[in-house]
Coordinates of C-alpha atoms and ligand atoms in Angstrom, one line a residue:
X875 CA 57.9 143.3 101.2
X876 CA 57.9 144.0 97.3
X877 CA 57.6 141.4 95.0
X878 CA 61.3 141.3 93.7
X879 CA 62.5 141.3 97.4
X880 CA 60.6 138.3 98.3
X881 CA 62.1 136.6 95.0
X882 CA 65.5 137.3 96.1
X883 CA 64.9 135.9 99.7
X884 CA 63.5 132.9 98.0
X885 CA 66.5 132.2 95.9
X886 CA 68.8 133.0 98.8
X887 CA 66.8 130.4 100.9
X888 CA 66.8 127.8 98.2
X889 CA 70.6 128.0 97.2
X890 CA 71.3 127.6 100.7
X891 CA 69.7 124.3 100.9
X892 CA 72.4 121.9 102.2
X893 CA 73.6 119.1 99.7
X894 CA 73.1 115.4 100.3
X895 CA 76.9 114.8 100.9
X896 CA 76.6 117.5 103.8
X897 CA 73.7 116.0 105.0
X898 CA 74.7 112.8 105.1
X899 CA 77.7 113.6 107.1
X900 CA 75.8 115.1 109.7
X901 CA 76.8 113.3 113.1
X902 CA 73.2 112.4 114.1
X903 CA 72.8 110.6 110.8
X904 CA 75.2 107.9 111.8
X905 CA 72.8 105.8 114.0
X906 CA 70.0 106.0 111.5
X907 CA 72.3 104.6 108.9
X908 CA 72.7 101.8 110.9
X909 CA 69.1 101.4 111.8
X910 CA 67.7 101.8 108.3
X911 CA 70.6 101.6 105.8
X912 CA 72.2 104.6 103.7
X913 CA 69.6 104.4 100.9
X914 CA 66.4 104.5 102.9
X915 CA 68.1 107.7 104.8
X916 CA 69.0 109.4 101.6
X917 CA 65.5 108.9 100.3
X918 CA 63.9 110.2 103.3
X919 CA 66.3 113.5 103.1
X920 CA 65.1 113.7 99.6
X921 CA 61.5 113.9 100.8
X922 CA 62.1 116.3 103.3
X923 CA 64.1 118.5 100.8
X924 CA 61.2 118.3 98.3
X925 CA 59.0 119.5 101.1
X926 CA 61.1 122.2 102.1
X927 CA 61.3 123.4 98.8
X928 CA 57.8 123.4 98.2
X929 CA 57.0 125.2 101.6
X930 CA 59.5 128.0 100.8
X931 CA 57.8 128.5 97.4
X932 CA 54.0 128.4 99.0
X933 CA 55.2 130.9 101.5
X934 CA 54.9 128.2 104.6
X935 CA 58.7 128.6 105.5
X936 CA 60.3 131.4 107.5
X937 CA 62.9 132.5 104.6
X938 CA 64.9 134.4 107.2
X939 CA 65.9 131.4 109.3
X940 CA 68.7 129.1 108.6
X941 CA 67.8 126.4 106.1
X942 CA 70.1 123.6 107.7
X943 CA 68.0 123.9 111.0
X944 CA 64.7 123.6 109.1
X945 CA 65.9 120.4 107.1
X946 CA 67.5 118.9 110.1
X947 CA 64.2 119.4 112.4
X948 CA 62.0 118.1 109.9
X949 CA 64.4 115.1 109.0
X950 CA 64.7 114.2 112.5
X951 CA 61.1 113.8 113.2
X952 CA 60.4 112.1 109.9
X953 CA 63.4 109.7 110.5
X954 CA 62.7 108.8 114.2
X955 CA 58.9 108.2 113.3
X956 CA 60.1 105.8 110.4
X957 CA 63.0 104.2 112.5
X958 CA 60.4 103.1 115.2
X959 CA 58.0 100.4 114.8
X960 CA 54.5 101.4 113.5
X961 CA 52.1 98.9 114.4
X962 CA 52.5 98.8 117.9
X963 CA 50.4 98.2 121.3
X964 CA 48.4 100.6 122.7
X965 CA 45.8 101.2 125.8
X966 CA 42.4 101.4 124.8
X967 CA 41.0 103.8 127.4
X968 CA 38.0 104.5 125.2
X969 CA 35.4 102.2 126.5
X970 CA 34.7 101.3 122.9
X971 CA 35.0 97.5 123.3
X972 CA 35.4 96.1 119.5
X973 CA 37.3 99.3 118.5
X974 CA 38.0 98.7 114.7
X975 CA 40.8 101.3 114.4
X976 CA 42.6 99.9 117.5
X977 CA 42.3 96.3 116.3
X978 CA 38.8 95.0 117.2
X979 CA 39.4 91.9 119.8
X980 CA 42.2 91.3 121.8
X981 CA 43.0 87.6 122.1
X982 CA 43.1 85.6 125.5
X983 CA 46.6 84.1 126.4
X984 CA 45.9 80.6 125.4
X985 CA 45.1 81.9 121.9
X986 CA 48.3 83.8 121.9
X987 CA 50.1 80.5 122.7
X988 CA 48.7 78.5 119.8
X989 CA 49.7 81.6 117.5
X990 CA 53.1 81.6 118.6
X991 CA 53.6 77.7 118.4
X992 CA 51.9 77.8 114.8
X993 CA 53.9 80.5 113.8
X994 CA 57.1 79.4 115.3
X995 CA 57.5 75.9 113.7
X996 CA 55.9 73.9 111.2
X997 CA 52.4 72.7 111.7
X998 CA 49.6 70.5 110.7
X999 CA 48.0 73.2 108.7
X1000 CA 47.2 71.2 105.6
X1001 CA 48.6 67.9 106.7
X1002 CA 46.8 64.7 108.2
X1003 CA 48.8 62.9 111.0
X1004 CA 46.6 59.7 110.5
X1005 CA 47.9 59.1 107.1
X1006 CA 50.6 61.4 106.6
X1007 CA 48.8 62.7 103.4
X1008 CA 47.4 66.3 102.5
X1009 CA 44.8 67.6 104.9
X1010 CA 42.6 70.8 104.7
X1011 CA 43.5 74.0 106.5
X1012 CA 39.5 74.5 107.2
X1013 CA 39.1 71.2 108.7
X1014 CA 40.6 72.5 112.3
X1015 CA 37.6 74.4 112.8
X1016 CA 34.9 73.3 110.7
X1017 CA 33.6 70.5 113.2
X1018 CA 33.6 73.2 116.0
X1019 CA 31.7 75.7 113.9
X1020 CA 29.2 73.0 113.3
X1021 CA 28.7 72.1 117.0
X1022 CA 28.5 75.6 118.0
X1023 CA 25.9 76.6 115.5
X1024 CA 24.2 73.6 114.2
X1025 CA 25.1 74.1 110.6
X1026 CA 25.5 71.3 108.4
X1027 CA 29.1 72.8 107.0
X1028 CA 31.3 75.7 107.7
X1029 CA 34.2 77.5 105.9
X1030 CA 36.4 80.4 106.8
X1031 CA 38.0 83.0 105.0
X1032 CA 39.8 86.4 105.6
X1033 CA 37.0 88.4 106.9
X1034 CA 33.0 88.7 106.8
X1035 CA 33.4 90.9 103.8
X1036 CA 35.3 88.1 102.0
X1037 CA 32.4 85.7 103.4
X1038 CA 29.7 87.5 101.8
X1039 CA 31.6 88.1 98.7
X1040 CA 32.4 84.5 98.4
X1041 CA 28.9 83.3 99.1
X1042 CA 27.1 85.4 96.6
X1043 CA 29.7 84.6 93.8
X1044 CA 29.3 80.9 94.5
X1045 CA 25.3 81.0 94.4
X1046 CA 24.1 84.2 92.4
X1047 CA 26.6 85.2 89.9
X1048 CA 24.7 86.6 86.9
X1049 CA 21.4 86.0 88.9
X1050 CA 19.4 88.1 91.0
X1051 CA 19.4 88.7 94.6
X1052 CA 16.6 90.2 96.5
X1053 CA 17.4 92.4 99.4
X1054 CA 15.4 95.0 101.3
X1055 CA 16.0 98.7 100.7
X1056 CA 16.6 99.2 104.6
X1057 CA 19.1 96.8 104.6
X1058 CA 21.6 98.3 102.0
X1059 CA 24.4 98.9 104.8
X1060 CA 27.5 100.5 104.6
X1061 CA 30.0 99.3 107.1
X1062 CA 32.8 101.5 107.6
X1063 CA 33.1 103.0 103.9
X1064 CA 34.7 100.3 102.3
X1065 CA 32.0 97.5 102.8
X1066 CA 28.7 98.5 101.1
X1067 CA 26.1 95.8 100.2
X1068 CA 25.2 97.2 96.9
X1069 CA 29.1 97.5 95.7
X1070 CA 29.8 93.7 97.1
X1071 CA 26.7 92.6 95.2
X1072 CA 27.9 94.2 92.2
X1073 CA 31.4 93.0 92.4
X1074 CA 30.3 89.2 93.0
X1075 CA 28.7 89.5 89.5
X1076 CA 25.3 89.3 91.1
X1077 CA 22.3 91.6 90.3
X1078 CA 20.8 93.6 93.1
X1079 CA 17.2 93.9 93.4
X1080 CA 16.2 96.2 96.1
X1081 CA 12.7 96.0 97.5
X1082 CA 10.4 97.8 100.1
X1083 CA 11.1 101.2 101.4
X1084 CA 13.7 102.4 103.9
X1085 CA 11.4 101.9 106.9
X1086 CA 9.2 99.2 105.8
X1087 CA 9.7 96.0 103.7
X1088 CA 6.8 93.5 103.6
X1089 CA 6.6 89.7 102.5
X1090 CA 4.7 90.8 99.4
X1091 CA 7.6 93.2 98.4
X1092 CA 10.0 90.2 98.2
X1093 CA 7.3 87.9 96.6
X1094 CA 6.6 90.2 93.8
X1095 CA 10.2 90.7 93.0
X1096 CA 11.0 87.1 92.4
X1097 CA 11.5 86.4 88.7
X1098 CA 13.1 83.3 86.8
X1099 CA 16.6 85.0 87.4
X1100 CA 16.3 85.1 91.3
X1101 CA 18.9 82.9 93.1
X1102 CA 18.9 84.3 96.4
X1103 CA 16.8 86.2 99.2
X1104 CA 19.5 88.3 101.1
X1105 CA 18.8 89.7 104.8
X1106 CA 21.6 91.9 105.9
X1107 CA 22.0 92.8 109.9
X1108 CA 21.8 96.5 109.9
X1109 CA 24.4 96.7 112.4
X1110 CA 25.6 100.3 112.7
X1111 CA 22.4 102.0 112.4
X1112 CA 18.8 101.6 113.6
X1113 CA 15.7 102.6 112.0
X1114 CA 12.8 103.8 114.6
X1115 CA 9.5 104.5 114.6
X1116 CA 7.2 103.6 112.1
X1117 CA 9.1 100.3 110.8
X1118 CA 8.2 96.8 109.3
X1119 CA 10.5 94.1 108.3
X1120 CA 9.9 90.4 107.6
X1121 CA 10.9 87.6 110.1
X1122 CA 13.5 85.0 109.2
X1123 CA 10.8 82.2 109.5
X1124 CA 8.7 84.0 106.8
X1125 CA 11.8 84.6 104.3
X1126 CA 12.9 80.8 104.9
X1127 CA 9.8 79.6 103.9
X1128 CA 9.4 82.1 100.8
X1129 CA 12.6 81.2 99.6
X1130 CA 12.0 77.6 100.0
X1131 CA 8.8 77.4 98.5
X1132 CA 10.2 79.1 95.4
X1133 CA 13.6 76.9 95.1
X1134 CA 15.7 79.9 96.1
X1135 CA 18.7 80.4 98.7
X1136 CA 17.9 82.4 101.8
X1137 CA 21.3 84.0 103.0
X1138 CA 21.9 86.5 105.8
X1139 CA 24.9 88.5 106.7
X1140 CA 24.6 88.7 110.2
X1141 CA 27.7 90.7 111.0
X1142 CA 28.8 90.3 114.4
X1143 CA 28.2 86.4 114.7
X1144 CA 27.4 85.6 118.3
X1145 CA 27.8 81.9 119.2
X1146 CA 25.7 82.3 122.4
X1147 CA 23.7 84.9 123.8
X1148 CA 25.7 87.7 125.4
X1149 CA 23.0 87.8 128.7
X1150 CA 24.0 91.7 129.2
X1151 CA 21.1 93.3 130.7
X1152 CA 21.7 96.9 129.2
X1153 CA 22.0 95.4 125.6
X1154 CA 19.2 93.9 123.9
X1155 CA 19.2 90.4 122.7
X1156 CA 20.4 89.8 119.3
X1157 CA 20.2 86.6 117.2
X1158 CA 23.0 83.9 117.4
X1159 CA 24.1 82.1 114.5
X1160 CA 22.4 79.1 115.7
X1161 CA 19.1 81.1 115.6
X1162 CA 19.5 82.1 112.0
X1163 CA 20.1 78.3 111.1
X1164 CA 17.3 76.9 113.3
X1165 CA 15.0 79.7 111.5
X1166 CA 15.8 78.4 108.2
X1167 CA 18.9 80.3 106.8
X1168 CA 20.9 78.6 104.4
X1169 CA 24.0 80.2 104.5
X1170 CA 25.1 83.0 107.5
X1171 CA 28.1 84.8 107.1
X1172 CA 29.7 86.4 110.0
X1173 CA 33.0 88.2 111.5
X1174 CA 35.5 86.4 113.8
X1175 CA 36.8 89.5 115.4
X1176 CA 33.5 91.4 116.6
X1177 CA 31.2 90.0 119.3
X1178 CA 32.8 86.6 118.7
X1179 CA 36.0 87.9 120.4
X1180 CA 38.5 86.2 117.9
X1181 CA 40.9 86.8 115.4
X1182 CA 40.2 88.8 112.1
X1183 CA 38.4 86.2 110.0
X1184 CA 35.0 85.6 108.3
X1185 CA 33.0 82.6 108.7
X1186 CA 30.3 80.9 106.2
X1187 CA 27.8 78.4 108.1
X1188 CA 25.0 76.7 106.6
X1189 CA 24.1 74.1 104.0
X1190 CA 26.5 71.4 103.1
X1191 CA 25.7 71.8 99.0
X1192 CA 25.9 75.3 99.0
X1193 CA 29.2 75.5 101.1
X1194 CA 30.6 72.6 98.7
X1195 CA 30.0 74.9 95.8
X1196 CA 32.0 77.4 97.9
X1197 CA 34.8 75.1 98.2
X1198 CA 35.3 74.8 94.5
X1199 CA 35.3 78.6 93.9
X1200 CA 38.3 80.1 92.9
X1201 CA 37.8 83.0 95.1
X1202 CA 38.2 80.9 98.3
X1203 CA 42.2 80.7 97.5
X1204 CA 42.4 84.2 97.3
X1205 CA 40.4 84.7 100.5
X1206 CA 42.1 82.0 102.5
X1207 CA 43.0 82.0 106.2
X1208 CA 46.6 81.9 107.5
X1209 CA 48.0 79.6 110.2
X1210 CA 48.2 82.0 113.0
X1211 CA 44.8 83.0 112.5
X1212 CA 43.5 79.6 112.4
X1213 CA 45.2 78.5 115.4
X1214 CA 43.6 81.4 117.2
X1215 CA 40.2 81.0 115.9
X1216 CA 40.6 77.2 117.1
X1217 CA 41.3 78.0 120.6
X1218 CA 38.5 80.6 120.8
X1219 CA 35.9 77.9 119.5
X1220 CA 37.0 75.4 122.0
X1221 CA 36.4 78.0 124.8
X1222 CA 33.0 78.3 123.5
X1223 CA 32.6 74.4 123.5
X1224 CA 33.9 74.3 127.0
X1225 CA 31.3 76.8 128.2
X1226 CA 34.3 79.4 129.0
X1227 CA 33.4 82.0 127.0
X1228 CA 34.1 84.2 129.9
X1229 CA 37.7 83.6 129.4
X1230 CA 37.5 85.7 125.8
X1231 CA 38.6 89.3 126.7
X1232 CA 35.7 90.9 124.4
X1233 CA 33.0 88.8 125.9
X1234 CA 34.1 89.4 129.2
X1235 CA 34.4 93.2 128.8
X1236 CA 30.9 93.3 127.6
X1237 CA 29.8 91.2 130.5
X1238 CA 32.0 93.1 133.3
X1239 CA 29.4 94.0 136.0
X1240 CA 29.2 97.4 137.6
X1241 CA 31.1 96.4 140.8
X1242 CA 34.0 95.0 138.9
X1243 CA 34.4 98.3 136.9
X1244 CA 33.8 100.3 139.8
X1245 CA 36.7 98.7 141.6
X1246 CA 39.2 98.8 138.7
X1247 CA 38.2 102.6 138.3
X1248 CA 39.2 103.0 141.8
X1249 CA 42.4 101.1 141.8
X1250 CA 43.4 103.4 138.5
X1251 CA 42.3 106.4 140.3
X1252 CA 44.7 105.3 143.4
X1253 CA 47.4 104.5 140.7
X1254 CA 47.3 108.0 139.0
X1255 CA 47.0 109.8 142.3
X1256 CA 50.2 108.3 143.6
X1257 CA 52.2 109.3 140.4
X1258 CA 50.8 112.9 140.9
X1259 CA 51.6 112.7 144.8
X1260 CA 55.0 111.6 144.0
X1261 CA 55.4 114.7 141.6
X1262 CA 54.0 116.9 144.1
X1263 CA 51.2 118.0 141.5
X1264 CA 48.3 119.3 143.1
X1265 CA 47.0 121.1 140.1
X1266 CA 45.2 117.7 138.5
X1267 CA 41.8 117.0 139.5
X1268 CA 41.5 113.2 139.5
X1269 CA 38.3 111.2 140.2
X1270 CA 36.3 108.1 139.3
X1271 CA 33.4 108.7 137.5
X1272 CA 30.3 107.0 135.8
X1273 CA 30.6 106.8 131.8
X1274 CA 28.9 105.8 128.9
X1275 CA 30.9 102.9 127.1
X1276 CA 30.1 101.3 123.8
X1277 CA 30.0 97.8 122.2
X1278 CA 31.5 99.1 118.9
X1279 CA 32.6 97.1 115.8
X1280 CA 29.0 98.4 114.5
X1281 CA 27.1 96.4 116.9
X1282 CA 24.3 98.0 119.2
X1283 CA 24.8 101.5 117.6
X1284 CA 22.0 102.7 120.0
X1285 CA 22.5 100.9 123.2
X1286 CA 24.0 102.7 126.3
X1287 CA 26.4 100.6 128.2
X1288 CA 27.1 102.0 131.4
X1289 CA 30.5 101.7 132.8
X1290 CA 33.1 103.3 135.2
X1291 CA 36.3 105.4 134.4
X1292 CA 38.4 108.0 135.7
X1293 CA 38.3 111.7 134.9
X1294 CA 41.5 114.0 134.8
X1295 CA 40.8 117.8 134.6
X1296 CA 43.8 119.8 133.8
X1297 CA 45.0 123.1 135.2
X1298 CA 44.3 126.1 133.0
X1299 CA 45.7 126.3 129.8
X1300 CA 46.2 122.7 129.0
X1301 CA 43.1 121.4 126.7
X1302 CA 41.9 117.9 126.8
X1303 CA 42.9 117.4 123.3
X1304 CA 46.2 118.5 124.0
X1305 CA 46.8 116.2 127.0
X1306 CA 45.4 113.5 124.4
X1307 CA 47.9 114.0 122.0
X1308 CA 50.6 114.0 124.8
X1309 CA 49.0 110.5 126.0
X1310 CA 49.5 109.4 122.5
X1311 CA 52.9 110.4 122.1
X1312 CA 53.9 108.2 125.0
X1313 CA 56.1 104.9 125.0
X1314 CA 53.1 102.9 125.4
X1315 CA 50.4 105.3 123.8
X1316 CA 47.5 105.7 125.7
X1317 CA 44.1 106.4 123.6
X1318 CA 41.5 107.9 126.3
X1319 CA 38.0 109.3 125.7
X1320 CA 37.3 113.3 126.2
X1321 CA 34.1 114.2 127.8
X1322 CA 33.3 118.0 128.5
X1323 CA 36.7 119.1 128.3
X1324 CA 38.1 116.4 130.7
X1325 CA 40.2 113.4 129.8
X1326 CA 38.3 110.2 130.6
X1327 CA 39.8 106.7 131.0
X1328 CA 37.2 104.2 130.5
X1329 CA 38.2 101.0 132.7
X1330 CA 36.0 98.5 130.7
X1331 CA 38.2 98.3 127.9
X1332 CA 41.7 98.1 129.9
X1333 CA 43.7 94.7 129.8
X1334 CA 45.9 93.2 132.3
X1335 CA 48.8 95.5 133.0
X1336 CA 47.2 98.5 131.5
X1337 CA 46.8 100.2 134.9
X1338 CA 50.4 100.2 135.2
X1339 CA 50.7 101.2 131.6
X1340 CA 48.5 104.4 132.0
X1341 CA 50.7 105.2 135.4
X1342 CA 54.0 104.7 133.2
X1343 CA 52.5 107.4 130.7
X1344 CA 51.7 109.9 133.6
X1345 CA 55.3 109.3 134.9
X1346 CA 56.6 110.2 131.4
X1347 CA 54.1 113.3 131.1
X1348 CA 54.5 114.9 134.5
Ligands
PLP453 C1 31.1 94.1 110.1 C2 30.1 93.7 109.2 C3 30.7 93.4 107.8 C4 32.0 93.5 107.4 O1 32.9 92.5 108.2 P1 34.5 92.3 108.2 O2 34.7 91.0 109.1 O3 34.9 93.5 108.9 O4 35.1 92.2 107.0 C5 29.6 93.0 106.8 N1 28.4 92.9 107.2 C6 28.0 93.2 108.2 C7 26.5 93.3 108.4 C8 28.8 93.8 109.4 O5 28.4 94.1 110.5

């Protein structure tokens, strides 16, 4: 086709684009107008029209097909997506327990009840029932954190990134912070130790090499300007081979001998040992405090198994300084989070950490997982039998699960699952896309061209949800 012919086609196509009035009078638009309002529908049509014009100019549209059909097809897809809830429940069948993209830690029913009750009415968020005066939101959990960690004081903020930022801003602004080169961690792109140090107003002094940092490296870097020695948990990576790092005890002794603060970003924040054979031992917050760390920061929704938040535990004097910092106001935790966190902490206090889903999933034993895989296998087979589908192979299989959340990056956590192999022509990726499009979307693992539902991360009711997805697909 020549240049001029193409141009004619294009002009013809563009001229045939329907007007807004025409579009708004289409019968299927009425319901969407009721759901979202006329202005929103108009703005979405405008988005589609801009897109269609651009596609036509870039050669991405079939200029010989009816324009109205193309516009309607695109608009229906966009509008149905925008009309449905965006943040919705999914089934995590990936076997990754602390799955950051899927919301990290699910909460137990007792925590949900507390969230609903705090959110549905008024609460004692900043109110003291004893004297009818103003109270402090932090007070609901501070004693519990102190009790569970041995710290003198504790403060909660929006997340661990906030806890690190607040701690540094309150203790090291315009001063130097000594940190090992091997611990300059990046967590999920947006949290990088060098950047957070710079943002807090502190000056980073990186010492040692990637694989080895010695006590003398820290000692030699201390100047009049030094305020803090910082230790960072290398959560999501592991340096192996010829390595050396300095123990907490030695760093604490050095810091205190020189009148410095010893701070640790612990990341996950275990409150008690996990005691899972396949996972090595990780320090708890209490271990850090006992080793002489002045300030420990950690997440609420990683291995701790609570809501998204960050916690600072440690010296009363230093945490007092943080209470007076303006940043705290910007990082403060809301009532729903506090309500859930308090319940989670009380479960630890009672010795009932097995009631916390994240902890329970990590501790789930081989037999439990195997039985759950058998149950899921049976449920899927009965859907397939009912629909007389014989071409899909369903069997339980051993799996490799993962802790996730940047914890235990190299540990293999053996688990169980159910694998599905599709008849010819349907790739596992295609089938996974169908699972994601179900009423309750299911996010599976994929291994060697097969769909694998890892059962470790399934919650109450998820076997029925997966069966429901199968009913929908087949
Ligand atoms: C996860 C992690 C963070 C960030 O915590 P958020 O709660 O996600 O803000 C910071 N430091 C370390 C070492 C971590 O593992």
